[in-house]
Amino acid sequence: MKALVFHRPKKVTLDNVPDPVIERNNDIILKVTSTAICGSDLHIYNGLIPQVRPMIMGHEFMGVVEEVGKDIKHLKRGDRVVVPFPIACGQCYFCEHQLSPHCENSNSNYGPEGGLLREKGAALFGYTDLYGGYSGGQAEYVRVPYANFGPRKIDNSLSDDQVLFLTDIFPTGWSAIDWADLKGGETVAVFGCGPVGVMAMKAAWIKGAKRVIGIDHLNYRMEVAQKSAKAEVINFKEHDPTEIIREMTGGRGADVVVDAVGMEADRTLFDKAAQFVHLEAGTLNALKMAVRAVRRGGVVSVVGVYGTTYDNFPWGQIFDKGLRLVGGQAPVHKYIDELLGLVRDKKVFLDDIISHRLPLDKISEAYHIFNNKEDNCMKVVLKPHG
């Protein structure tokens, strides 16, 4: 089959690789009908999260069941399914407590420490050997383990484009807002008007926000946030977002601030030099802006990825402001059924952020466009089979 293979930072190619096979009785083989490039994939592509050996990438995918292991109970050949990006067993302590990104059984590199290179959480599709070394779904076919727990059936009334983002970015944006425990009437500010940020904005409205503000510096992304998520927007290159947000909120700051950017935030040459000295991947700039922009006693919700420890972490400011700081990988399995219902009932639309639809053989070019934010690229969806 054909699959997108990571070889080294900035080098990904569409290669011919062996077809996946059933390895365990609770596996399925999926014929991938749609897959997407995620901002998190760029952390591998740009070398911020290390990977040495070649690896098939991709954790946002869906498709049609091609083969089933003998222990599969609810799926059969021909079923359409969407697949959560964390790989979770469904039976361990964390899965039973709806914390699928911390599954104890899916990752051979698992551990309670959560260290830089050792003892990570649950396995993730196509996300380095640190997270289990599983092949991802930017391919014609993919093996899906623990398939009695993860995949959700999709009926033919819904298109791939309508539901594909239930794999990751909508549950991730939803997590950011759900963790903040909105009561209704809050001002929510989201740093980053990329795909996850826009999904967080959509979730904020559904959860009862009174005002939603998006912060970015790319005009086309801010336009998507305005059109798709009905957000007010601030260009942080032109205005200090903290001051503008305080002006909007009686001098206090936003009730909830979401960091949907993570370690690949915009940074200066000085920042890059300092991070090299301290052996840090990326920067804390987005988180620091979020801490400044939130009101005292507010919530900072972090769904942008951070891969290392960081010096100059603003703990004193967090403590003095009495903030609640929460973050992590989204527990997709916890939310996916509820979110599928929202899509089915047309209470939310997810496909209006797609900027590019391409065949799989254009995926190397798609990575370049997406990484460099060329051609107003917001979200790329690829079709391995037609």
Coordinates of C-alpha atoms in Angstrom, one line a residue:
M1 CA 0.0 0.0 0.0
K2 CA 0.9 3.7 -0.1
A3 CA 1.6 5.6 3.1
L4 CA 3.1 8.8 4.2
V5 CA 6.4 7.9 5.9
F6 CA 8.5 10.2 8.2
H7 CA 12.2 9.7 7.6
R8 CA 13.8 12.7 9.3
P9 CA 12.7 16.3 10.2
K10 CA 11.3 18.0 7.1
K11 CA 11.5 14.8 5.0
V12 CA 8.3 12.9 4.5
T13 CA 7.5 10.9 1.4
L14 CA 4.7 8.7 0.1
D15 CA 6.2 5.2 0.0
N16 CA 5.1 1.7 -0.9
V17 CA 5.0 -0.2 2.4
P18 CA 3.7 -3.6 3.5
D19 CA -0.1 -3.8 4.0
P20 CA -1.1 -4.0 7.7
V21 CA -2.3 -7.3 9.0
I22 CA -4.4 -8.5 12.0
E23 CA -1.9 -9.0 14.9
R24 CA -4.3 -9.5 17.8
N25 CA -7.8 -10.8 18.0
N26 CA -9.3 -7.4 18.9
D27 CA -7.7 -5.7 15.8
I28 CA -9.4 -4.4 12.7
I29 CA -7.9 -3.4 9.4
L30 CA -9.4 -0.2 8.1
K31 CA -9.5 1.0 4.5
V32 CA -8.9 4.7 5.0
T33 CA -11.3 7.0 3.2
S34 CA -10.3 10.3 4.7
T35 CA -7.3 11.5 6.7
A36 CA -6.0 14.9 7.7
I37 CA -2.8 16.6 8.7
C38 CA -2.8 17.9 12.3
G39 CA -0.8 20.7 13.9
S40 CA 0.6 18.0 16.2
D41 CA 2.0 16.2 13.2
L42 CA 4.1 19.3 12.6
H43 CA 5.9 18.8 15.9
I44 CA 7.3 15.5 14.5
Y45 CA 7.8 17.0 11.0
N46 CA 9.8 19.9 12.5
G47 CA 11.9 17.7 14.9
L48 CA 10.4 19.1 18.1
I49 CA 9.3 15.6 19.2
P50 CA 12.1 13.1 18.3
Q51 CA 11.7 10.1 16.1
V52 CA 14.6 8.0 14.8
R53 CA 13.3 5.2 12.6
P54 CA 10.9 5.6 9.7
M55 CA 7.3 5.8 10.7
I56 CA 3.9 6.0 9.1
M57 CA 2.3 9.2 10.4
G58 CA -1.3 10.4 11.0
H59 CA -3.8 10.3 13.8
E60 CA -6.8 11.9 12.2
F61 CA -8.5 9.3 10.0
M62 CA -11.6 7.3 9.3
G63 CA -12.7 4.6 6.9
V64 CA -14.4 1.3 6.1
V65 CA -13.7 -1.9 8.0
E66 CA -11.8 -4.3 5.7
E67 CA -11.0 -7.1 8.1
V68 CA -11.9 -8.0 11.7
G69 CA -10.1 -10.0 14.4
K70 CA -12.0 -13.0 15.8
D71 CA -12.8 -11.2 19.1
I72 CA -14.4 -8.2 17.5
K73 CA -18.0 -8.0 18.7
H74 CA -19.8 -4.9 17.2
L75 CA -18.0 -4.3 13.9
K76 CA -18.1 -6.1 10.6
R77 CA -16.6 -5.7 7.2
G78 CA -18.1 -2.8 5.4
D79 CA -18.9 -0.7 8.5
R80 CA -17.9 3.0 8.3
V81 CA -16.1 4.1 11.4
V82 CA -14.3 7.2 12.9
V83 CA -11.3 6.4 15.1
P84 CA -10.2 8.4 18.3
F85 CA -6.5 9.3 18.1
P86 CA -5.5 7.9 21.6
I87 CA -5.2 4.1 21.5
A88 CA -6.9 2.8 24.6
C89 CA -7.8 -0.7 25.9
G90 CA -11.1 0.1 27.6
Q91 CA -10.4 -2.0 30.6
C92 CA -7.6 -0.5 32.7
Y93 CA -8.0 1.9 35.7
F94 CA -7.7 5.0 33.5
C95 CA -10.0 3.8 30.7
E96 CA -12.6 2.9 33.3
H97 CA -12.3 6.5 34.6
Q98 CA -12.7 8.0 31.1
L99 CA -9.1 9.0 30.9
S100 CA -8.2 7.2 27.7
P101 CA -5.0 9.3 27.0
H102 CA -3.5 7.6 30.1
C103 CA -4.3 4.0 29.2
E104 CA -2.0 1.6 31.0
N105 CA -1.9 -1.1 28.3
S106 CA -1.5 0.4 24.8
N107 CA 2.1 1.9 25.1
S108 CA 5.2 -0.2 25.8
N109 CA 6.8 3.1 26.9
Y110 CA 4.1 3.8 29.4
G111 CA 4.8 5.0 33.0
P112 CA 3.5 7.1 35.8
E113 CA 6.5 9.6 35.6
G114 CA 5.5 11.2 32.3
G115 CA 9.1 12.1 31.6
L116 CA 10.6 13.7 28.6
L117 CA 11.6 10.5 26.8
R118 CA 10.4 7.8 29.1
E119 CA 7.2 6.7 30.8
K120 CA 4.7 8.4 28.5
G121 CA 0.9 8.0 28.5
A122 CA -1.3 6.0 26.2
A123 CA -0.2 5.1 22.7
L124 CA -1.2 7.5 19.9
F125 CA -1.6 6.6 16.2
G126 CA 1.4 7.6 14.1
Y127 CA 3.0 9.6 16.9
T128 CA 6.6 8.4 17.4
D129 CA 8.0 5.5 19.4
L130 CA 7.6 7.5 22.6
Y131 CA 3.8 7.0 22.2
G132 CA 3.8 3.3 21.2
G133 CA 5.3 3.3 17.7
Y134 CA 2.0 2.4 16.0
S135 CA 1.6 3.1 12.3
G136 CA -0.7 6.0 11.6
G137 CA -3.6 6.6 9.2
Q138 CA -2.1 8.8 6.5
A139 CA -2.2 5.7 4.4
E140 CA -4.4 3.5 2.3
Y141 CA -4.9 1.0 5.2
V142 CA -4.3 1.0 8.9
R143 CA -4.4 -1.5 11.7
V144 CA -6.6 -0.4 14.6
P145 CA -6.0 -2.2 17.9
Y146 CA -8.5 -2.5 20.8
A147 CA -11.2 -2.0 18.2
N148 CA -14.0 -3.1 20.5
F149 CA -13.4 0.2 22.5
G150 CA -12.3 2.9 20.0
P151 CA -14.0 3.1 16.6
R152 CA -17.5 4.5 16.4
K153 CA -19.9 3.6 13.6
I154 CA -21.0 6.3 11.2
D155 CA -24.2 6.0 9.2
N156 CA -24.3 7.0 5.6
S157 CA -26.4 10.1 6.2
L158 CA -23.1 11.9 7.3
S159 CA -20.2 12.5 5.0
D160 CA -16.6 11.9 5.9
D161 CA -16.0 15.7 6.0
Q162 CA -18.8 16.2 8.5
V163 CA -17.4 13.7 11.1
L164 CA -13.6 13.3 10.4
F165 CA -12.6 15.9 13.0
L166 CA -14.3 13.9 15.8
T167 CA -11.0 12.0 15.7
D168 CA -9.1 14.8 17.4
I169 CA -9.5 18.5 16.9
F170 CA -13.2 18.9 17.9
P171 CA -12.9 16.7 21.0
T172 CA -9.6 18.6 21.8
G173 CA -11.3 22.0 21.5
W174 CA -14.3 20.7 23.5
S175 CA -12.0 19.4 26.2
A176 CA -10.4 22.9 26.6
I177 CA -13.8 24.3 27.3
D178 CA -15.3 21.4 29.3
W179 CA -12.3 21.4 31.7
A180 CA -13.0 25.1 32.4
D181 CA -16.5 24.2 33.7
L182 CA -18.4 27.2 32.2
K183 CA -21.6 28.2 34.1
G184 CA -22.8 30.5 31.3
G185 CA -22.1 34.1 30.5
E186 CA -18.3 33.9 30.5
T187 CA -15.8 35.7 28.2
V188 CA -13.6 33.1 26.6
A189 CA -10.4 34.1 24.8
V190 CA -8.6 31.6 22.6
F191 CA -4.9 32.0 21.7
G192 CA -4.6 30.5 18.2
C193 CA -7.1 30.7 15.4
G194 CA -5.9 27.4 13.9
P195 CA -8.2 24.3 13.6
V196 CA -8.1 23.4 17.3
G197 CA -8.6 27.0 18.4
V198 CA -11.6 27.5 16.1
M199 CA -13.1 24.2 17.5
A200 CA -12.6 25.5 21.0
M201 CA -14.5 28.7 20.0
K202 CA -17.4 26.7 18.7
A203 CA -17.4 24.6 21.9
A204 CA -17.4 27.8 24.0
W205 CA -20.6 29.0 22.4
I206 CA -22.3 25.7 22.9
K207 CA -21.3 25.6 26.5
G208 CA -22.8 29.0 27.2
A209 CA -20.1 31.7 26.7
K210 CA -21.3 35.2 26.3
R211 CA -18.3 36.5 24.4
V212 CA -15.6 34.6 22.4
I213 CA -12.3 36.2 21.3
G214 CA -9.7 34.7 19.0
I215 CA -6.1 35.9 19.0
D216 CA -3.7 35.2 16.1
H217 CA -1.5 37.2 13.7
L218 CA -2.5 35.5 10.4
N219 CA -5.4 37.4 8.8
Y220 CA -6.8 34.4 6.9
R221 CA -7.0 32.3 10.1
M222 CA -8.7 35.2 12.0
E223 CA -11.2 35.5 9.1
V224 CA -12.0 31.8 9.5
A225 CA -12.5 32.3 13.3
Q226 CA -14.9 35.2 12.5
K227 CA -16.9 33.4 9.9
S228 CA -16.8 29.8 11.3
A229 CA -16.9 30.5 15.0
K230 CA -18.4 34.0 15.1
A231 CA -15.5 35.2 17.2
E232 CA -14.2 38.7 17.8
V233 CA -10.5 38.7 16.8
I234 CA -7.3 40.4 17.9
N235 CA -4.1 40.5 15.9
F236 CA -1.3 40.3 18.4
K237 CA 1.2 41.7 16.0
E238 CA -0.8 44.9 15.9
H239 CA -2.1 45.2 19.4
D240 CA -1.3 43.9 22.9
P241 CA -4.0 41.3 23.3
T242 CA -3.8 41.4 27.1
E243 CA -4.7 45.1 27.1
I244 CA -7.4 44.7 24.5
I245 CA -9.0 41.8 26.4
R246 CA -8.9 43.8 29.7
E247 CA -10.5 46.8 28.0
M248 CA -13.3 44.4 26.8
T249 CA -13.8 43.0 30.3
G250 CA -13.9 46.0 32.7
G251 CA -10.2 45.7 33.3
R252 CA -10.3 42.2 34.7
G253 CA -9.3 39.9 31.9
A254 CA -11.1 36.9 30.3
D255 CA -12.8 34.3 32.6
V256 CA -11.3 31.5 30.6
V257 CA -8.2 31.6 28.3
V258 CA -7.4 28.7 26.0
D259 CA -3.8 28.1 24.8
A260 CA -4.5 26.3 21.5
V261 CA -1.0 27.1 20.2
G262 CA 1.5 25.2 22.3
M263 CA 5.3 25.1 21.8
E264 CA 5.4 26.3 18.2
A265 CA 4.2 29.8 19.0
D266 CA 5.7 32.8 17.2
R267 CA 9.1 33.6 18.7
T268 CA 12.1 35.9 18.2
L269 CA 15.7 35.0 17.4
F270 CA 16.5 35.8 21.0
D271 CA 13.8 33.3 22.1
K272 CA 15.3 30.7 19.8
A273 CA 18.8 31.2 21.2
A274 CA 17.6 31.0 24.8
Q275 CA 15.6 27.9 24.1
F276 CA 18.7 26.3 22.5
V277 CA 20.8 27.1 25.6
H278 CA 18.1 25.6 27.9
L279 CA 17.5 22.5 25.7
E280 CA 13.8 23.5 25.3
A281 CA 11.6 22.5 22.4
G282 CA 9.7 25.5 21.2
T283 CA 8.5 28.3 23.5
L284 CA 6.2 29.2 26.3
N285 CA 5.2 32.4 24.7
A286 CA 1.5 31.5 24.1
L287 CA 1.1 30.2 27.6
K288 CA 2.6 33.3 29.1
M289 CA 0.2 35.5 27.1
A290 CA -2.7 33.3 28.3
V291 CA -1.6 33.7 31.9
R292 CA -1.5 37.5 31.5
A293 CA -4.8 37.7 29.7
V294 CA -6.9 35.7 32.1
R295 CA -8.7 37.4 35.1
R296 CA -7.7 36.6 38.7
G297 CA -9.3 33.4 39.8
G298 CA -9.8 32.4 36.2
V299 CA -9.0 29.3 34.2
V300 CA -6.1 28.7 31.7
S301 CA -6.9 25.6 29.6
V302 CA -3.9 24.3 27.6
V303 CA -4.5 22.0 24.6
G304 CA -1.6 23.2 22.6
V305 CA 1.2 20.6 22.8
Y306 CA 4.3 21.2 25.0
G307 CA 7.1 18.6 24.7
T308 CA 9.7 19.5 27.3
T309 CA 10.3 21.2 30.6
Y310 CA 10.7 25.0 30.4
D311 CA 12.7 27.6 32.4
N312 CA 11.0 30.8 33.3
F313 CA 7.6 29.1 33.8
P314 CA 5.3 31.8 35.2
W315 CA 4.4 29.9 38.4
G316 CA 4.6 33.0 40.6
Q317 CA 2.1 34.8 38.4
I318 CA -0.2 31.8 38.3
F319 CA -0.1 31.5 42.1
D320 CA -0.6 35.2 42.8
K321 CA -3.6 35.3 40.4
G322 CA -5.1 32.2 41.9
L323 CA -5.5 30.5 38.6
R324 CA -6.7 27.1 37.7
L325 CA -4.3 25.6 35.1
V326 CA -5.5 22.5 33.3
G327 CA -4.3 20.7 30.1
G328 CA -3.3 17.6 28.3
Q329 CA -4.4 15.2 25.6
A330 CA -8.1 15.1 24.9
P331 CA -10.0 12.1 26.3
V332 CA -11.7 11.5 22.9
H333 CA -13.4 8.3 24.0
K334 CA -15.2 10.2 26.8
Y335 CA -16.7 12.9 24.5
I336 CA -17.0 11.3 21.1
D337 CA -20.6 10.0 21.3
E338 CA -22.0 13.3 22.7
L339 CA -20.1 15.2 20.0
L340 CA -21.3 12.9 17.2
G341 CA -24.8 13.6 18.4
L342 CA -24.2 17.4 18.1
V343 CA -23.0 16.9 14.5
R344 CA -25.9 14.6 13.7
D345 CA -28.4 17.1 15.1
K346 CA -26.7 20.0 13.2
K347 CA -25.9 21.9 16.3
V348 CA -22.3 22.2 15.2
F349 CA -20.6 22.1 11.8
L350 CA -17.0 20.9 11.6
D351 CA -16.2 20.9 7.8
D352 CA -16.3 24.6 7.3
I353 CA -12.6 24.9 8.3
I354 CA -11.4 22.7 5.4
S355 CA -9.3 24.7 3.0
H356 CA -7.7 22.0 0.9
R357 CA -9.0 18.6 -0.3
L358 CA -6.3 16.5 -2.0
P359 CA -5.5 13.0 -3.1
L360 CA -3.1 11.0 -0.9
D361 CA -0.3 11.3 -3.6
K362 CA -0.2 15.1 -2.9
I363 CA 0.5 14.6 0.9
S364 CA 4.2 15.6 0.8
E365 CA 3.3 18.9 -0.8
A366 CA 0.4 19.2 1.6
Y367 CA 2.8 19.0 4.6
H368 CA 4.9 21.8 3.1
I369 CA 1.9 24.0 2.5
F370 CA 0.4 23.3 5.9
N371 CA 3.7 23.8 7.8
N372 CA 4.5 27.0 6.0
K373 CA 0.9 28.4 6.1
E374 CA 0.9 28.9 2.4
D375 CA -2.1 29.3 0.2
N376 CA -4.3 30.3 3.2
C377 CA -4.0 26.7 4.4
M378 CA -6.2 26.1 7.3
K379 CA -6.9 22.3 7.2
V380 CA -6.0 19.7 4.7
V381 CA -8.1 16.6 4.1
L382 CA -6.7 13.8 2.0
K383 CA -8.6 11.0 0.3
P384 CA -6.5 7.8 -0.1
H385 CA -9.3 6.0 -2.0
G386 CA -10.9 8.4 -4.4

